[in-house]
Amino acid sequence: MKNLFITLLLTLSVLQLLAQQIANDSLLLDYYQNQRFADAADYLKKIYPEPVTDLKVLTKLAYTSKMASRLPDAENYYQRIYDTDTTSLANLYNMSEIIKRRGNNKKALMYVKKILLKDTTNFDVYKQLADLSQNVGDIPESIVYLQKANHINPLNPDVAYDLSTFYINLKLYDNAESLIDKALVADTANLLLLKGKAQASYALKKYPATITIAKKLLDAGEQAGSIVSMLGTSYYMTANYQDCIKTFKTLEDSNTGTEASYYYTAMSYKALHNNSKAIIYLDKAIEEAISTGVSSYYSEKGDSYDRLHQLKNAVQAYQKSLLYKPDPITYYALATLYDTDLKNKATAIKYYKKYLASKPKESQKTYIAYSKERIKSLGI
């Protein structure tokens, strides 16, 4: 009878513990389902007071702290798990993720490399290594990891785009295009890949292809200035001058016009023999100028004034061009202007001589010969 009573007490105690455990699990599940991870973390700390050594409990505490964005706590728990078990790939992944989120890319890189020692064929590992290497400024290593990730999965759009961007920066345009083309086979409508394809085609001067792809991107809602710029410039390069003007007008209307957009708009108007408009946009390009192209802008402006027979303005524009950069062809333009239109022999000779002294390229041999002949003919 006594033994039966003891057995009954033990049974009731076990049932009570099981009921409490079920209640605990139910409450924890409720916290998880309702995204109340901070409450879950506090609850776990309450029922599992320190020191905690059980790996399953530490894993729960680490996961809940991570989801509650209590990153220092999460890192502490994952580190304790790692100190006990250095072989867990899942824990290494979590460690590197938390450390990266806390901004320590160098330390995160160290832990991801530990994963690589155990798993050398994991695409995600190489992708993480590439991202972290780029974050710490090691571009060559980032490229190597991207290449390995791309070799494992050439259809992944993010890796294909990132690697192609590096290739474009290194002027390896054919390599970039090849990567993008392979990835596009699996996802022909991927906007990221299409953007990479546009960049590669543009760099390779495949302007008709660039136009086709850039239009697709714009139709899909991609309004980045770089896409508009590639489209407008490609129109200019294929002599679609009206389309070039129309495209770059969208940047002007949104007050995001650039030196390049104004320049190509000006040159399009010039090609259409609208020199007055060309001058307006060359002035806009000069206002926005941050490159070394100001000299050529003034030279083109001088040529437009010359075509409009506004000779005084033409001379002033050419002379401003020379202030920025002494250019042989500008000297020649001034020489012929003074020779043919202004009938000023002395000044014409002066600029013909400056032209010859500026060592023009061999491709200008016709101008060179003409300048020498005019110096003799105009000799005073």
CSV table of C-alpha atoms in Angstrom, one decimal:
chain,number,residue,atom,x,y,z
A,1,MET,CA,0.0,0.0,0.0
A,2,LYS,CA,2.8,2.3,0.9
A,3,ASN,CA,4.6,1.5,-2.4
A,4,LEU,CA,1.4,2.2,-4.3
A,5,PHE,CA,1.1,5.6,-2.7
A,6,ILE,CA,4.7,6.5,-3.6
A,7,THR,CA,4.1,5.4,-7.2
A,8,LEU,CA,1.0,7.5,-7.3
A,9,LEU,CA,2.8,10.6,-6.0
A,10,LEU,CA,5.6,10.1,-8.6
A,11,THR,CA,3.1,9.7,-11.4
A,12,LEU,CA,1.3,12.9,-10.4
A,13,SER,CA,4.6,14.8,-10.2
A,14,VAL,CA,5.6,13.6,-13.7
A,15,LEU,CA,2.2,14.5,-15.1
A,16,GLN,CA,2.4,17.9,-13.5
A,17,LEU,CA,5.9,18.5,-15.0
A,18,LEU,CA,4.6,17.3,-18.4
A,19,ALA,CA,1.6,19.6,-18.2
A,20,GLN,CA,3.8,22.5,-17.2
A,21,GLN,CA,6.2,21.7,-20.1
A,22,ILE,CA,3.2,21.6,-22.5
A,23,ALA,CA,2.0,25.0,-21.2
A,24,ASN,CA,5.5,26.4,-21.5
A,25,ASP,CA,5.8,25.2,-25.1
A,26,SER,CA,2.4,26.5,-25.9
A,27,LEU,CA,3.2,30.0,-24.6
A,28,LEU,CA,6.5,30.0,-26.4
A,29,LEU,CA,4.8,29.0,-29.7
A,30,ASP,CA,2.2,31.7,-29.2
A,31,TYR,CA,5.1,34.3,-28.9
A,32,TYR,CA,6.7,33.0,-32.0
A,33,GLN,CA,3.5,32.9,-34.1
A,34,ASN,CA,2.7,36.5,-33.1
A,35,GLN,CA,6.3,37.7,-33.8
A,36,ARG,CA,6.7,38.6,-30.1
A,37,PHE,CA,10.4,37.6,-30.0
A,38,ALA,CA,11.4,40.1,-27.3
A,39,ASP,CA,8.7,38.6,-25.0
A,40,ALA,CA,9.9,35.1,-26.0
A,41,ALA,CA,13.5,36.0,-25.2
A,42,ASP,CA,12.5,37.3,-21.7
A,43,TYR,CA,10.4,34.3,-21.1
A,44,LEU,CA,13.2,31.9,-22.0
A,45,LYS,CA,15.7,33.8,-19.7
A,46,LYS,CA,13.2,33.4,-16.9
A,47,ILE,CA,12.7,29.7,-17.2
A,48,TYR,CA,16.3,29.0,-18.0
A,49,PRO,CA,18.4,31.1,-15.5
A,50,GLU,CA,22.1,31.3,-15.9
A,51,PRO,CA,24.4,29.5,-16.1
A,52,VAL,CA,23.0,27.8,-19.1
A,53,THR,CA,25.1,25.0,-20.6
A,54,ASP,CA,22.6,22.9,-22.5
A,55,LEU,CA,23.2,23.4,-26.2
A,56,LYS,CA,19.5,23.0,-27.1
A,57,VAL,CA,18.5,25.8,-24.6
A,58,LEU,CA,21.4,28.0,-25.8
A,59,THR,CA,20.2,27.5,-29.4
A,60,LYS,CA,16.7,28.6,-28.4
A,61,LEU,CA,18.0,31.7,-26.6
A,62,ALA,CA,20.3,32.6,-29.5
A,63,TYR,CA,17.6,32.3,-32.1
A,64,THR,CA,15.0,34.2,-30.1
A,65,SER,CA,17.5,37.0,-29.3
A,66,LYS,CA,18.4,37.2,-33.0
A,67,MET,CA,14.8,37.5,-34.1
A,68,ALA,CA,14.3,40.1,-31.4
A,69,SER,CA,17.2,42.1,-32.8
A,70,ARG,CA,19.0,41.8,-29.5
A,71,LEU,CA,22.3,41.3,-31.4
A,72,PRO,CA,24.8,41.4,-28.5
A,73,ASP,CA,22.8,38.7,-26.7
A,74,ALA,CA,22.5,36.7,-29.8
A,75,GLU,CA,26.2,36.8,-30.5
A,76,ASN,CA,27.0,35.9,-26.9
A,77,TYR,CA,24.8,32.8,-27.1
A,78,TYR,CA,26.1,31.7,-30.5
A,79,GLN,CA,29.7,32.2,-29.3
A,80,ARG,CA,29.0,30.0,-26.3
A,81,ILE,CA,27.6,27.3,-28.6
A,82,TYR,CA,30.7,27.6,-30.8
A,83,ASP,CA,33.0,27.3,-27.8
A,84,THR,CA,31.3,24.0,-27.0
A,85,ASP,CA,30.9,22.7,-30.6
A,86,THR,CA,33.1,24.2,-33.4
A,87,THR,CA,31.8,21.8,-36.0
A,88,SER,CA,28.2,23.1,-36.3
A,89,LEU,CA,27.8,24.7,-39.7
A,90,ALA,CA,24.4,26.1,-38.8
A,91,ASN,CA,26.0,27.9,-35.8
A,92,LEU,CA,28.8,29.3,-37.9
A,93,TYR,CA,26.2,30.7,-40.4
A,94,ASN,CA,24.3,32.3,-37.5
A,95,MET,CA,27.5,33.7,-36.0
A,96,SER,CA,28.6,35.3,-39.2
A,97,GLU,CA,25.2,36.7,-39.9
A,98,ILE,CA,24.9,38.4,-36.4
A,99,ILE,CA,28.5,39.7,-36.6
A,100,LYS,CA,27.8,41.1,-40.1
A,101,ARG,CA,24.6,42.8,-38.9
A,102,ARG,CA,26.6,44.4,-36.1
A,103,GLY,CA,29.0,45.9,-38.7
A,104,ASN,CA,32.1,43.9,-38.1
A,105,ASN,CA,32.7,42.6,-41.6
A,106,LYS,CA,36.3,41.5,-40.9
A,107,LYS,CA,35.2,39.2,-38.0
A,108,ALA,CA,32.3,37.9,-40.0
A,109,LEU,CA,34.6,37.1,-42.9
A,110,MET,CA,36.7,35.0,-40.5
A,111,TYR,CA,33.7,32.8,-39.5
A,112,VAL,CA,32.4,32.3,-43.0
A,113,LYS,CA,35.9,31.2,-44.1
A,114,LYS,CA,35.6,28.5,-41.3
A,115,ILE,CA,32.5,27.3,-43.1
A,116,LEU,CA,34.4,27.2,-46.3
A,117,LEU,CA,36.9,24.8,-44.7
A,118,LYS,CA,34.1,22.3,-44.1
A,119,ASP,CA,32.0,23.0,-47.3
A,120,THR,CA,33.9,24.0,-50.4
A,121,THR,CA,31.0,23.7,-52.9
A,122,ASN,CA,28.4,25.9,-51.2
A,123,PHE,CA,27.2,28.7,-53.4
A,124,ASP,CA,25.8,30.8,-50.5
A,125,VAL,CA,29.2,30.6,-48.8
A,126,TYR,CA,31.0,32.0,-51.8
A,127,LYS,CA,28.4,34.7,-52.2
A,128,GLN,CA,28.7,35.8,-48.6
A,129,LEU,CA,32.5,35.8,-48.9
A,130,ALA,CA,32.3,38.0,-52.0
A,131,ASP,CA,30.0,40.5,-50.2
A,132,LEU,CA,32.1,40.6,-47.1
A,133,SER,CA,35.3,40.9,-49.0
A,134,GLN,CA,33.9,43.9,-50.9
A,135,ASN,CA,32.7,45.4,-47.7
A,136,VAL,CA,36.3,45.3,-46.3
A,137,GLY,CA,37.7,46.8,-49.5
A,138,ASP,CA,39.3,43.6,-50.9
A,139,ILE,CA,38.0,43.8,-54.4
A,140,PRO,CA,40.3,41.2,-56.0
A,141,GLU,CA,39.3,38.6,-53.4
A,142,SER,CA,35.6,39.6,-53.9
A,143,ILE,CA,35.9,38.9,-57.6
A,144,VAL,CA,37.5,35.5,-57.0
A,145,TYR,CA,34.7,34.5,-54.7
A,146,LEU,CA,32.1,35.8,-57.2
A,147,GLN,CA,33.7,33.8,-60.0
A,148,LYS,CA,33.5,30.6,-57.8
A,149,ALA,CA,29.9,31.3,-57.0
A,150,ASN,CA,29.1,31.9,-60.6
A,151,HIS,CA,30.8,28.7,-61.6
A,152,ILE,CA,28.6,26.7,-59.2
A,153,ASN,CA,25.4,28.5,-60.3
A,154,PRO,CA,25.8,30.6,-63.5
A,155,LEU,CA,22.0,31.3,-63.5
A,156,ASN,CA,21.9,33.3,-60.3
A,157,PRO,CA,21.1,36.8,-61.3
A,158,ASP,CA,22.6,38.7,-58.3
A,159,VAL,CA,26.0,37.1,-58.7
A,160,ALA,CA,26.0,37.4,-62.5
A,161,TYR,CA,25.1,41.1,-62.2
A,162,ASP,CA,27.7,41.8,-59.5
A,163,LEU,CA,30.5,40.0,-61.3
A,164,SER,CA,29.6,41.6,-64.7
A,165,THR,CA,29.7,45.0,-63.0
A,166,PHE,CA,33.3,44.3,-61.8
A,167,TYR,CA,34.2,43.1,-65.4
A,168,ILE,CA,32.7,46.3,-66.9
A,169,ASN,CA,34.8,48.4,-64.5
A,170,LEU,CA,37.8,46.4,-65.5
A,171,LYS,CA,36.9,46.9,-69.2
A,172,LEU,CA,36.4,43.2,-69.7
A,173,TYR,CA,33.2,43.8,-71.6
A,174,ASP,CA,32.9,40.5,-73.5
A,175,ASN,CA,33.3,38.6,-70.2
A,176,ALA,CA,30.5,40.7,-68.7
A,177,GLU,CA,28.2,40.1,-71.6
A,178,SER,CA,28.8,36.4,-71.6
A,179,LEU,CA,27.9,36.1,-67.9
A,180,ILE,CA,24.7,38.1,-68.3
A,181,ASP,CA,23.6,36.2,-71.4
A,182,LYS,CA,23.9,32.8,-69.6
A,183,ALA,CA,21.8,34.1,-66.7
A,184,LEU,CA,19.2,35.6,-68.9
A,185,VAL,CA,18.5,32.2,-70.5
A,186,ALA,CA,16.8,31.2,-67.2
A,187,ASP,CA,15.1,34.5,-66.6
A,188,THR,CA,14.6,36.7,-69.6
A,189,ALA,CA,12.5,39.3,-67.8
A,190,ASN,CA,14.9,39.9,-64.9
A,191,LEU,CA,15.3,43.7,-64.7
A,192,LEU,CA,18.6,43.4,-62.8
A,193,LEU,CA,20.1,41.2,-65.6
A,194,LEU,CA,18.6,43.4,-68.3
A,195,LYS,CA,20.3,46.4,-66.6
A,196,GLY,CA,23.6,44.5,-66.7
A,197,LYS,CA,23.0,43.5,-70.3
A,198,ALA,CA,22.4,47.2,-71.2
A,199,GLN,CA,25.6,48.3,-69.5
A,200,ALA,CA,27.6,45.6,-71.3
A,201,SER,CA,26.1,46.3,-74.7
A,202,TYR,CA,26.6,50.0,-74.3
A,203,ALA,CA,30.3,49.5,-73.3
A,204,LEU,CA,30.7,47.3,-76.3
A,205,LYS,CA,29.2,50.0,-78.5
A,206,LYS,CA,26.3,47.8,-79.5
A,207,TYR,CA,24.0,50.7,-79.6
A,208,PRO,CA,20.9,49.1,-81.4
A,209,ALA,CA,20.9,46.4,-78.7
A,210,THR,CA,21.3,48.9,-76.0
A,211,ILE,CA,18.3,50.8,-77.3
A,212,THR,CA,16.1,47.7,-77.3
A,213,ILE,CA,17.1,46.7,-73.8
A,214,ALA,CA,16.9,50.3,-72.3
A,215,LYS,CA,13.4,50.7,-73.7
A,216,LYS,CA,12.3,47.5,-72.0
A,217,LEU,CA,13.7,48.7,-68.7
A,218,LEU,CA,12.0,52.1,-69.0
A,219,ASP,CA,8.7,50.4,-70.0
A,220,ALA,CA,9.0,48.3,-66.9
A,221,GLY,CA,9.3,51.4,-64.7
A,222,GLU,CA,13.1,51.6,-64.4
A,223,GLN,CA,13.7,55.4,-64.4
A,224,ALA,CA,17.3,55.5,-63.4
A,225,GLY,CA,19.2,58.4,-65.0
A,226,SER,CA,21.9,56.0,-66.1
A,227,ILE,CA,19.4,54.0,-68.2
A,228,VAL,CA,18.0,57.2,-69.8
A,229,SER,CA,21.5,58.4,-70.5
A,230,MET,CA,22.5,55.1,-72.2
A,231,LEU,CA,19.3,55.2,-74.3
A,232,GLY,CA,19.7,58.9,-75.3
A,233,THR,CA,23.4,58.5,-76.2
A,234,SER,CA,22.7,55.3,-78.1
A,235,TYR,CA,20.1,57.2,-80.2
A,236,TYR,CA,22.7,59.8,-80.9
A,237,MET,CA,25.3,57.2,-81.9
A,238,THR,CA,22.8,55.6,-84.3
A,239,ALA,CA,21.8,59.0,-85.8
A,240,ASN,CA,18.3,59.0,-84.3
A,241,TYR,CA,18.7,62.6,-83.4
A,242,GLN,CA,15.0,63.4,-82.7
A,243,ASP,CA,14.7,60.4,-80.4
A,244,CYS,CA,17.9,61.5,-78.6
A,245,ILE,CA,16.5,65.0,-78.0
A,246,LYS,CA,13.2,63.5,-76.8
A,247,THR,CA,14.9,61.1,-74.5
A,248,PHE,CA,17.2,63.6,-72.8
A,249,LYS,CA,14.3,66.1,-72.6
A,250,THR,CA,12.8,63.8,-69.8
A,251,LEU,CA,15.9,64.5,-67.7
A,252,GLU,CA,15.7,68.3,-68.4
A,253,ASP,CA,12.0,68.3,-67.4
A,254,SER,CA,12.8,66.6,-64.1
A,255,ASN,CA,15.7,69.0,-63.4
A,256,THR,CA,18.2,66.1,-63.6
A,257,GLY,CA,19.9,67.1,-66.9
A,258,THR,CA,23.6,66.5,-67.0
A,259,GLU,CA,26.6,67.8,-68.9
A,260,ALA,CA,26.5,64.8,-71.1
A,261,SER,CA,22.7,65.0,-71.7
A,262,TYR,CA,22.9,68.6,-72.7
A,263,TYR,CA,26.0,68.0,-74.9
A,264,TYR,CA,24.3,65.2,-76.9
A,265,THR,CA,21.1,67.2,-77.2
A,266,ALA,CA,23.2,70.1,-78.6
A,267,MET,CA,25.0,67.9,-81.0
A,268,SER,CA,21.7,66.4,-82.1
A,269,TYR,CA,20.2,69.8,-82.9
A,270,LYS,CA,23.4,70.6,-84.7
A,271,ALA,CA,23.1,67.5,-86.8
A,272,LEU,CA,19.6,68.6,-87.6
A,273,HIS,CA,21.0,72.0,-88.7
A,274,ASN,CA,19.2,73.8,-85.8
A,275,ASN,CA,22.3,75.7,-84.7
A,276,SER,CA,20.4,78.2,-82.5
A,277,LYS,CA,19.1,75.3,-80.4
A,278,ALA,CA,22.6,73.7,-80.4
A,279,ILE,CA,24.1,76.9,-78.9
A,280,ILE,CA,21.5,77.0,-76.2
A,281,TYR,CA,22.3,73.4,-75.1
A,282,LEU,CA,26.0,73.8,-75.5
A,283,ASP,CA,25.7,76.7,-73.0
A,284,LYS,CA,23.8,74.3,-70.6
A,285,ALA,CA,26.5,71.7,-71.0
A,286,ILE,CA,29.1,74.4,-70.1
A,287,GLU,CA,27.1,75.4,-67.0
A,288,GLU,CA,27.0,71.8,-65.8
A,289,ALA,CA,30.6,70.9,-66.9
A,290,ILE,CA,32.7,68.9,-64.5
A,291,SER,CA,34.8,67.2,-67.2
A,292,THR,CA,37.6,68.4,-69.4
A,293,GLY,CA,35.1,68.8,-72.3
A,294,VAL,CA,34.5,72.5,-71.9
A,295,SER,CA,37.1,73.3,-74.6
A,296,SER,CA,35.3,71.2,-77.2
A,297,TYR,CA,31.9,72.6,-76.1
A,298,TYR,CA,33.1,76.2,-76.9
A,299,SER,CA,34.6,74.9,-80.1
A,300,GLU,CA,31.3,73.4,-81.2
A,301,LYS,CA,29.5,76.5,-80.1
A,302,GLY,CA,31.9,78.6,-82.3
A,303,ASP,CA,31.1,76.3,-85.3
A,304,SER,CA,27.4,76.8,-84.7
A,305,TYR,CA,27.8,80.6,-84.6
A,306,ASP,CA,29.9,80.3,-87.8
A,307,ARG,CA,27.1,78.4,-89.6
A,308,LEU,CA,24.7,81.1,-88.5
A,309,HIS,CA,27.1,83.6,-89.8
A,310,GLN,CA,27.4,85.3,-86.4
A,311,LEU,CA,31.1,85.8,-86.9
A,312,LYS,CA,31.9,87.9,-83.8
A,313,ASN,CA,30.2,85.4,-81.5
A,314,ALA,CA,32.0,82.6,-83.4
A,315,VAL,CA,35.4,84.2,-82.8
A,316,GLN,CA,34.7,84.7,-79.1
A,317,ALA,CA,33.6,81.1,-78.6
A,318,TYR,CA,36.7,79.7,-80.4
A,319,GLN,CA,38.9,81.9,-78.3
A,320,LYS,CA,37.3,80.7,-75.1
A,321,SER,CA,37.8,77.2,-76.3
A,322,LEU,CA,41.5,77.9,-76.6
A,323,LEU,CA,41.6,79.3,-73.1
A,324,TYR,CA,40.6,75.9,-71.7
A,325,LYS,CA,42.7,73.8,-74.1
A,326,PRO,CA,44.9,74.7,-77.1
A,327,ASP,CA,43.5,72.5,-79.8
A,328,PRO,CA,44.9,72.3,-83.4
A,329,ILE,CA,41.5,72.2,-85.1
A,330,THR,CA,40.3,75.3,-83.2
A,331,TYR,CA,43.3,77.2,-84.4
A,332,TYR,CA,42.5,76.0,-87.9
A,333,ALA,CA,38.8,77.1,-87.6
A,334,LEU,CA,39.9,80.6,-86.5
A,335,ALA,CA,42.4,80.8,-89.3
A,336,THR,CA,39.8,80.0,-92.0
A,337,LEU,CA,37.2,82.3,-90.4
A,338,TYR,CA,39.6,85.2,-90.5
A,339,ASP,CA,40.8,84.2,-94.0
A,340,THR,CA,37.5,83.5,-95.7
A,341,ASP,CA,34.8,85.6,-93.9
A,342,LEU,CA,36.6,88.4,-92.0
A,343,LYS,CA,39.2,89.0,-94.7
A,344,ASN,CA,41.9,89.7,-92.1
A,345,LYS,CA,45.1,88.4,-93.7
A,346,ALA,CA,47.5,89.1,-90.8
A,347,THR,CA,45.3,87.4,-88.2
A,348,ALA,CA,44.5,84.5,-90.6
A,349,ILE,CA,48.3,83.9,-91.1
A,350,LYS,CA,48.8,84.1,-87.3
A,351,TYR,CA,46.3,81.3,-86.7
A,352,TYR,CA,47.5,79.2,-89.6
A,353,LYS,CA,51.0,79.3,-88.1
A,354,LYS,CA,49.6,78.5,-84.6
A,355,TYR,CA,47.8,75.5,-86.2
A,356,LEU,CA,50.9,74.1,-87.7
A,357,ALA,CA,52.9,74.8,-84.6
A,358,SER,CA,50.4,72.8,-82.5
A,359,LYS,CA,51.5,69.6,-84.2
A,360,PRO,CA,48.2,68.4,-85.7
A,361,LYS,CA,47.6,64.7,-86.2
A,362,GLU,CA,48.6,63.0,-89.4
A,363,SER,CA,44.9,62.4,-90.2
A,364,GLN,CA,44.6,66.2,-90.7
A,365,LYS,CA,47.2,66.2,-93.5
A,366,THR,CA,44.7,67.9,-95.9
A,367,TYR,CA,44.3,70.8,-93.4
A,368,ILE,CA,48.1,70.9,-92.9
A,369,ALA,CA,48.7,71.2,-96.7
A,370,TYR,CA,46.0,73.9,-97.0
A,371,SER,CA,47.4,75.9,-94.2
A,372,LYS,CA,50.9,75.9,-95.7
A,373,GLU,CA,49.5,76.9,-99.0
A,374,ARG,CA,47.4,79.8,-97.5
A,375,ILE,CA,50.4,81.1,-95.6
A,376,LYS,CA,52.3,81.4,-98.9
A,377,SER,CA,49.3,82.9,-100.7
A,378,LEU,CA,48.5,85.5,-98.0
A,379,GLY,CA,52.1,86.4,-97.4
A,380,ILE,CA,52.4,90.1,-96.6
